[in-house]
Short mmCIF file of C-alpha atoms in Angstrom, two decimals:
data_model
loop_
_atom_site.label_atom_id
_atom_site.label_comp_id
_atom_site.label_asym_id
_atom_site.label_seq_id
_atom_site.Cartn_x
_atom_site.Cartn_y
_atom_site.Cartn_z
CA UNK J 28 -35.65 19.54 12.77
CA UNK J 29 -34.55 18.17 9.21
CA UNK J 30 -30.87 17.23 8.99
CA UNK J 31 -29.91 18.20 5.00
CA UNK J 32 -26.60 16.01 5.85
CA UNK J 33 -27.07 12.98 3.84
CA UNK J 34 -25.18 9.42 3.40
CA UNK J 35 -22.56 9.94 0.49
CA UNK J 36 -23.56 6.48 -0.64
CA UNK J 37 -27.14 5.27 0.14
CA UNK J 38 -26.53 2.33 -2.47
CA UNK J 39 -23.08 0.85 -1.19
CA UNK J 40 -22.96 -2.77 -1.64
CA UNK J 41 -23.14 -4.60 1.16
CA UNK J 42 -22.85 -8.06 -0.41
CA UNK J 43 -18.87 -8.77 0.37
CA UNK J 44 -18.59 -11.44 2.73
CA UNK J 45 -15.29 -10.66 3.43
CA UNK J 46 -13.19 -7.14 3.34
CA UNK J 47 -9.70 -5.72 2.88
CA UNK J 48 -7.84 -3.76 5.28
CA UNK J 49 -6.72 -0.45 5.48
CA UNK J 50 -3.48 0.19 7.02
CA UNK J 51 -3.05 3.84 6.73
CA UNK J 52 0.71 3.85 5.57
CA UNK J 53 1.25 6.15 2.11
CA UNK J 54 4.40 6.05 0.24
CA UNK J 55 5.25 7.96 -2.50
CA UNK J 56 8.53 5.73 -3.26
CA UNK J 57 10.98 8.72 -2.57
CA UNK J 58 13.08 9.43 0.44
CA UNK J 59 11.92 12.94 0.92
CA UNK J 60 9.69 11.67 3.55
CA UNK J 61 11.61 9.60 4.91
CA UNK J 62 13.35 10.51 8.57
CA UNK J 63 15.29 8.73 11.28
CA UNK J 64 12.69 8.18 14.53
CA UNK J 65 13.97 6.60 18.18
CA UNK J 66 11.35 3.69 19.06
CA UNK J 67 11.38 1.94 22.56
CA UNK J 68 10.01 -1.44 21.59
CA UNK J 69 11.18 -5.03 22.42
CA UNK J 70 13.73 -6.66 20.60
CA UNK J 71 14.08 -10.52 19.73
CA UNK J 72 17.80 -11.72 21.03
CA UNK J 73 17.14 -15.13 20.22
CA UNK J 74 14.33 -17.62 18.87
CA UNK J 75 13.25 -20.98 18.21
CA UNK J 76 10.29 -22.87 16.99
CA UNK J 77 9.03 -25.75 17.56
CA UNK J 78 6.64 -27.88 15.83
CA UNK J 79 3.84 -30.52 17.47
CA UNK J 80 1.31 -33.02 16.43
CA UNK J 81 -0.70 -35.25 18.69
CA UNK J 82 -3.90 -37.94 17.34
CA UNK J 83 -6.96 -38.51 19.35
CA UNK J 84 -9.26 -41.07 18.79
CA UNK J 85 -13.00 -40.09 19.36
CA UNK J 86 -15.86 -42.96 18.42
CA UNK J 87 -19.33 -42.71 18.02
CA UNK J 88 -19.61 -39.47 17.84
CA UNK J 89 -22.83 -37.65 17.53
CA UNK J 90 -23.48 -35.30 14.29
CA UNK J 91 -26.49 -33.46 13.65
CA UNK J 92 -28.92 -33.20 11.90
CA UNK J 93 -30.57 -35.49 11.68
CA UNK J 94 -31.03 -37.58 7.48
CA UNK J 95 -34.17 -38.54 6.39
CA UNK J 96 -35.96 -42.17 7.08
CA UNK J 97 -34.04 -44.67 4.73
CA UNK J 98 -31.65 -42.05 3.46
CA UNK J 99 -27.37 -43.34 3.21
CA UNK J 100 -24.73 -41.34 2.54
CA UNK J 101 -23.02 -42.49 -0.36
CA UNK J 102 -19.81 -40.49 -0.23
CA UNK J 103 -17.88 -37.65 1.42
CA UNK J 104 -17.14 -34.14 -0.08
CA UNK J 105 -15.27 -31.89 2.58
CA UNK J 106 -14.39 -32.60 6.36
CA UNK J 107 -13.56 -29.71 8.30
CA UNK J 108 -12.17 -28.98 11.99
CA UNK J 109 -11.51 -25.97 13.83
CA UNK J 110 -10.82 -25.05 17.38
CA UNK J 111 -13.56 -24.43 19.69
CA UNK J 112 -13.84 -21.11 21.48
CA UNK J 113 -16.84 -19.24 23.38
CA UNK J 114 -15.92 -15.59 23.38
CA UNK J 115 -18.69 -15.00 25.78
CA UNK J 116 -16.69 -17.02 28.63
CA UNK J 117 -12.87 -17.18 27.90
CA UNK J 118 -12.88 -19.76 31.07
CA UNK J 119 -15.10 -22.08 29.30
CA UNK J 120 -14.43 -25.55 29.31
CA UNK J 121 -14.88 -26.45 26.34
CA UNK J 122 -12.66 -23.78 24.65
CA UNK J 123 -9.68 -25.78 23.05
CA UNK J 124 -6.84 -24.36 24.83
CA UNK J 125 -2.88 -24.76 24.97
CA UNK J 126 -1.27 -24.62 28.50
CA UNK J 127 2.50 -24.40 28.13
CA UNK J 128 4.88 -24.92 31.07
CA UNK J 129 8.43 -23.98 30.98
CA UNK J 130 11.42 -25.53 33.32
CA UNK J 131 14.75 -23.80 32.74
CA UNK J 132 18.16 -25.33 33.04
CA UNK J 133 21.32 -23.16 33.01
CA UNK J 134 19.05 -20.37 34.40
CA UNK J 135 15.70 -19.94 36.35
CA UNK J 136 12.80 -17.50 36.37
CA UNK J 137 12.72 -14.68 38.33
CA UNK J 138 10.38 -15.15 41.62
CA UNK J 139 8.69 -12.92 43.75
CA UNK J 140 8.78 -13.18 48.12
CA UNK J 141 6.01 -15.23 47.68
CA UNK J 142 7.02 -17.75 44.92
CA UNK J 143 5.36 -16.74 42.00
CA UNK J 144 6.83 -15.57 38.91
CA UNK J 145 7.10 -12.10 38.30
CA UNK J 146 5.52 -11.19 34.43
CA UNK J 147 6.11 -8.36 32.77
CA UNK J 148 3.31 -6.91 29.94
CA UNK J 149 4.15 -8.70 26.67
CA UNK J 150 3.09 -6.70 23.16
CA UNK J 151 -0.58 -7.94 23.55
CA UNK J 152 -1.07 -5.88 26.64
CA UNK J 153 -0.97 -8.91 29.07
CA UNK J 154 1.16 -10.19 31.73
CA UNK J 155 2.65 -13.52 30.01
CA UNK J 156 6.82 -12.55 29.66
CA UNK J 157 8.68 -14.00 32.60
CA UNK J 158 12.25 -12.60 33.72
CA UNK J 159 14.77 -14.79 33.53
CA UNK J 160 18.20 -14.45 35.52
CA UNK J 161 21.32 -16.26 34.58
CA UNK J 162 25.17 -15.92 35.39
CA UNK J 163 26.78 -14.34 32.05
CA UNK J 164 29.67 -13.42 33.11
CA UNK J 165 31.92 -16.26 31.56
CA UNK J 166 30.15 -14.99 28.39
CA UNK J 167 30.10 -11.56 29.09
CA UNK J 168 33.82 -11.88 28.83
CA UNK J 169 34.15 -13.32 25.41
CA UNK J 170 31.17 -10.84 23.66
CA UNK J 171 29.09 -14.19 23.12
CA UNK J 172 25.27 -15.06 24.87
CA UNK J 173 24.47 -17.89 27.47
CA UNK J 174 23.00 -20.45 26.59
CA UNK J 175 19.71 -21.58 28.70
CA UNK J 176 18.02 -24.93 28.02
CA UNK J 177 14.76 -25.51 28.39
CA UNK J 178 11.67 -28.41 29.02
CA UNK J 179 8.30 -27.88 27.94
CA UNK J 180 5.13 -29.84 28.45
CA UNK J 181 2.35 -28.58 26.88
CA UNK J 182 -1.15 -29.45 27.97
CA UNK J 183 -3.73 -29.85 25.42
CA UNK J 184 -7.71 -29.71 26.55
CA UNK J 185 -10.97 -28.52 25.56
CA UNK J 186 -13.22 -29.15 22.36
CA UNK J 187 -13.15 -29.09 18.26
CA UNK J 188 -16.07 -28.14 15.96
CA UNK J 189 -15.91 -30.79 13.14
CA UNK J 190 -18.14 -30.17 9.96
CA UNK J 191 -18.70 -33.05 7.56
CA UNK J 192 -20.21 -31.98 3.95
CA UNK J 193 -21.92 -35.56 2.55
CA UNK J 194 -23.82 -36.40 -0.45
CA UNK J 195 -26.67 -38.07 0.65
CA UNK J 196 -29.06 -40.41 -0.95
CA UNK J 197 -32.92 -40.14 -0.29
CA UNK J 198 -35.05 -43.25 -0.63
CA UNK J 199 -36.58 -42.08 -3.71
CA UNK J 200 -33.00 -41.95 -5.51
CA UNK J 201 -32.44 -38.44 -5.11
CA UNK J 202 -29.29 -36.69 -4.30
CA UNK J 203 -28.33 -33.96 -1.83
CA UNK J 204 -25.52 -32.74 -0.23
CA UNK J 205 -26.07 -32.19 3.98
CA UNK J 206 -23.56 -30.30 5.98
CA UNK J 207 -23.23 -32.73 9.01
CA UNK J 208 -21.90 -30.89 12.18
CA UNK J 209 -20.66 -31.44 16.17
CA UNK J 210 -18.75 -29.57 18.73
CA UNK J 211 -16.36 -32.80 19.69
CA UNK J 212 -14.13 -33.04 22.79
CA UNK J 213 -10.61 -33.59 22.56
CA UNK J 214 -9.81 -34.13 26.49
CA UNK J 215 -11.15 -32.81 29.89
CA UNK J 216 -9.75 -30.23 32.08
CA UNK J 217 -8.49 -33.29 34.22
CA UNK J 218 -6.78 -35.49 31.68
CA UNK J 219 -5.06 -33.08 29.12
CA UNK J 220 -2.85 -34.40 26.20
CA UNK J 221 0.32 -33.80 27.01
CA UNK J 222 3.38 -33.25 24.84
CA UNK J 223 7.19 -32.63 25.73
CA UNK J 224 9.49 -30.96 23.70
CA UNK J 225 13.26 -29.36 24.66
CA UNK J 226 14.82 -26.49 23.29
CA UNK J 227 17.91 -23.96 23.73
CA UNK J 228 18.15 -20.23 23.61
CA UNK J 229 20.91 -17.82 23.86
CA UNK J 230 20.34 -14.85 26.64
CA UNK J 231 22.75 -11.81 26.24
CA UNK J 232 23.85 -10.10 29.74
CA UNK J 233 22.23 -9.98 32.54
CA UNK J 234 24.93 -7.45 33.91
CA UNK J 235 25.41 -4.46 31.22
CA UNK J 236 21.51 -4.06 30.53
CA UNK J 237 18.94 -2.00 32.58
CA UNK J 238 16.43 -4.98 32.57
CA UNK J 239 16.45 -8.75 32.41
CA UNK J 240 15.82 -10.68 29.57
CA UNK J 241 12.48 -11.83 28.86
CA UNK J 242 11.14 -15.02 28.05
CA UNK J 243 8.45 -15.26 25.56
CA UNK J 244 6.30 -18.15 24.56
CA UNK J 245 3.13 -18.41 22.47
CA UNK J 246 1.55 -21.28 20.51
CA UNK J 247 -1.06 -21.78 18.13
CA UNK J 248 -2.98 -24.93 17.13
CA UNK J 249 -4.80 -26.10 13.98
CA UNK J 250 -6.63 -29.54 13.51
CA UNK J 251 -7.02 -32.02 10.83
CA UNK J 252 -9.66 -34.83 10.87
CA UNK J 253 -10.83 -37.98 9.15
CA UNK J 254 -13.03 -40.81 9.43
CA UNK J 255 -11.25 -43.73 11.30
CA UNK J 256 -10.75 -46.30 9.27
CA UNK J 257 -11.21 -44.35 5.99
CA UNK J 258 -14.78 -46.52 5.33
CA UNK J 259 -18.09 -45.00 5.10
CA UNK J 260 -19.80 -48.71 5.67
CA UNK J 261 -17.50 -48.87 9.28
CA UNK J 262 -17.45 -45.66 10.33
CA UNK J 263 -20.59 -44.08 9.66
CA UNK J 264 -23.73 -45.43 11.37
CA UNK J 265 -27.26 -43.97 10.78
CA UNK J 266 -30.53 -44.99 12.95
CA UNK J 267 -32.49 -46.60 10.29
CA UNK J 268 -35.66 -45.30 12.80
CA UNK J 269 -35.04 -41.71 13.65
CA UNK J 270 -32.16 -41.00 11.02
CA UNK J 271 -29.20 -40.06 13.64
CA UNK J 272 -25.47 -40.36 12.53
CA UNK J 273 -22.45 -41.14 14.63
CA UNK J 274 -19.49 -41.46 13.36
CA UNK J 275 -15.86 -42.70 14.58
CA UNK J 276 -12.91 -40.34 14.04
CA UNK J 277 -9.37 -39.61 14.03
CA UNK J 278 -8.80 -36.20 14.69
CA UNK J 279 -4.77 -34.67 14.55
CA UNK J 280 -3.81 -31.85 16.28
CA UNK J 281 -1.00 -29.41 14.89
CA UNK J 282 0.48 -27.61 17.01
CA UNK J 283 3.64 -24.21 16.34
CA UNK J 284 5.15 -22.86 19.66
CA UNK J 285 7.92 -19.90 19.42
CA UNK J 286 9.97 -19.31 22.35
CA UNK J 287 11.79 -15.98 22.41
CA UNK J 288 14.48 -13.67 24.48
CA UNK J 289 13.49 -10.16 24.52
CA UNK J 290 14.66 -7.26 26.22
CA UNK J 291 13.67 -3.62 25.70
CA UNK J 292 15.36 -1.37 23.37
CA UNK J 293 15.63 1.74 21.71
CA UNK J 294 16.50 1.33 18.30
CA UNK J 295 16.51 4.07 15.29
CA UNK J 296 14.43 3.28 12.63
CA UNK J 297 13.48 4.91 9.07
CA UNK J 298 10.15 6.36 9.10
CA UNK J 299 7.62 8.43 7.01
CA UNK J 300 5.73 9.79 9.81
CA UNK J 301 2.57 8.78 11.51
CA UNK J 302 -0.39 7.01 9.78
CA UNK J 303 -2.81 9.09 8.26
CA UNK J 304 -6.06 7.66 7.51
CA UNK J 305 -8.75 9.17 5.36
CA UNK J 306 -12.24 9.59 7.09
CA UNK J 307 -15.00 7.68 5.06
CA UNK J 308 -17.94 9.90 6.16
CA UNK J 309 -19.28 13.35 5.43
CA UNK J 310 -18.21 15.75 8.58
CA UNK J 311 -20.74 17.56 10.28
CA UNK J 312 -17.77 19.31 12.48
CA UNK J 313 -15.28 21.86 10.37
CA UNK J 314 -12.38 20.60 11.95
CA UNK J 315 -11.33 17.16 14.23
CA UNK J 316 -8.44 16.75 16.92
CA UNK J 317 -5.01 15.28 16.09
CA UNK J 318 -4.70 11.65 17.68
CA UNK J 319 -1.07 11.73 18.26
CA UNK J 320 1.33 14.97 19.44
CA UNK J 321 3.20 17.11 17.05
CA UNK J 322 7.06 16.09 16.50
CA UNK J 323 9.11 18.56 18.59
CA UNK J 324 12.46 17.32 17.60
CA UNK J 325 14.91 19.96 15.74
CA UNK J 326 14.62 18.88 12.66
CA UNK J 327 10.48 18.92 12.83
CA UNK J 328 10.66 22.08 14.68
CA UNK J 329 14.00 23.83 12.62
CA UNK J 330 14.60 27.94 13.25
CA UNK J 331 11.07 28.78 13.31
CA UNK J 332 10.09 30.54 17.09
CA UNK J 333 6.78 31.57 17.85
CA UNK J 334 6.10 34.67 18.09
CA UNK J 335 3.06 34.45 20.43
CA UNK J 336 4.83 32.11 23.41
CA UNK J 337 7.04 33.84 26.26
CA UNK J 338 10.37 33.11 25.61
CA UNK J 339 11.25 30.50 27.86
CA UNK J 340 14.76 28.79 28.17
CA UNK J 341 13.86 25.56 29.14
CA UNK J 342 11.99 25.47 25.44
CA UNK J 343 14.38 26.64 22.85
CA UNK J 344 16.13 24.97 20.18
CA UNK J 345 19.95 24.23 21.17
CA UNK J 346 21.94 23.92 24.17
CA UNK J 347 23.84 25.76 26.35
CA UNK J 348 26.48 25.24 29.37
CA UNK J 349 25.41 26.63 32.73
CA UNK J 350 27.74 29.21 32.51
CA UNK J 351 25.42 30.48 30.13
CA UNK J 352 22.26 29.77 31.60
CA UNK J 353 23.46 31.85 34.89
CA UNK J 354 24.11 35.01 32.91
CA UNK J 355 21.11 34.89 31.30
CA UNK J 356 18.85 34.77 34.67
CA UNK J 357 21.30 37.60 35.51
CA UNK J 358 20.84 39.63 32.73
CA UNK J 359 16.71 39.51 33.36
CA UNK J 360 17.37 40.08 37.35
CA UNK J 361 19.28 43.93 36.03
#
């Protein structure tokens, strides 16, 4: 069998090393479109950030590859440093990793029989929000939050990739630049960095919500490197026999943690309906399924009734008292 269903675009270019997204929002700048929709989401209460920086001091460090026999590098053109991670074991090791832990003062984290903290699913899909309990009723009284103070240490471990770009010179006077590269450790599992840092957040009532608040942490960590002593002739050493290069480095880690108090909500927000993305290949099938329901509030739905469906009172548009509900099932038991 010959499929007459071809590519729309056999010639695409496929050159872009990097892309743009599509989010799948339209807007045609007018309100027409534009309709009040009820949303049960999270909302913040109160935030805080905090910034971090720690230095580690790594020497002789091994770089690879390898120069050339006789070859010195005569100056540097880029260093660069990024976090380590093996996405085929997130328990690795070596993955540079950021291990927050939170005392409370002026409130406490809600515990289970056993002990353990009880954590609720955070917007990424995983368990990492803790409850936290607190007496608000002083500030119940006076319309104003609690404040809770908090102590963090933060544990740093695990490795960095560092990339060196160098302009090399070969022992017949030629130049070349060598990308210069190693996967360096920071600390070990067993002797993390460890920074401290306080901070103070404001938790509305504990009393007049449904749920607890929710405490919220995340960091994120970026790292900046540079030889040690800013010398090429001390901190660069090449094997004048097989070519190897160590090196001695200081390497700073920058660290941004947000704390936050959330509690869930149902707010009211303007919207222009759900997103609507174009397909980008030709359909073989005449027609595809919906990937979200149809509104069935009144103003989506309006006077229009359905012809074809039973007419069932538990469905229709409106409301009525019992009073009238009981006459009705009266008037279809005559």
């Amino acid at each position: 069998m010959h499929s007459n269903i071809l590519p729309e675009d056999l010639t695409q270019n496929i050159t872009d090393r990097c892309c743009v997204g599509t989010k799948g929002c339209e807007w045609d700048g007018t309100l027409r479109r534009v309709v009040t929709e009820p949303i049960f989401v999270q909302k913040v209460y109160d935030a805080t950030l905090v910034n971090l920086q720690a230095l580690s001091t790594v020497s002789n460090v091994r770089f690879t590859p390898n120069l050339p026999v006789g070859s010195r590098i005569i100056r540097i053109v880029d260093i660069r440093c990024r976090r380590f991670f093996n996405p085929a074991n997130v328990n690795d090791p070596r993955n540079l990793v950021v291990d927050p832990e939170t005392i409370l003062s002026g409130g406490e984290f809600v515990r289970d029989a056993q002990g353990n903290f009880v954590e609720v699913v955070g917007p990424d899909g995983c368990r990492n929000q803790r409850l936290i309990f607190a007496d608000t009723t002083v500030c119940d009284d006076e319309g104003r939050g609690t404040p809770v103070f908090g102590t963090q240490r933060i544990a740093l471990r695990g490795n960095v990739l560092i990339e060196i770009d160098v302009l090399v010179l070969s022992p017949n006077g030629r130049r070349s630049t060598v990308t210069l590269s190693a996967n360096v450790p920071i600390a070990p599992v067993n002797a993390p960095i460890i920074l401290t840092n306080f901070f103070e957040l404001c938790i509305p009532s504990v009393f007049d919500s449904a749920f607890f608040p929710r405490f919220a942490e995340f960091c994120n960590i970026l790292c900046e490197t540079r030889l040690g002593t800013n010398s090429i002739a001390r901190d660069i050493r090449i094997n004048p026999e097989t070519g190897e290069v160590r090196i001695d480095l200081i390497i700073a880690l920058c660290i941004s943690c947000e704390k936050k108090i959330v509690v869930p909500v149902q707010l009211c927000v303007l919207s222009t309906g759900f997103t609507e993305i174009s397909p980008e290949t030709s359909p073989i099938c005449t027609t595809f399924p919906t990937l979200f329901p149809r509104q069935i509030d009144e103003d989506s739905i309006g006077d229009i009734e359905d012809p074809g469906k039973p007419d069932r009172p538990g469905c229709k548009r409106g409301f009525r008292g019992l009073e009238a509900e009981e006459f009705y099932e009266e008037e279809e038991q005559e």
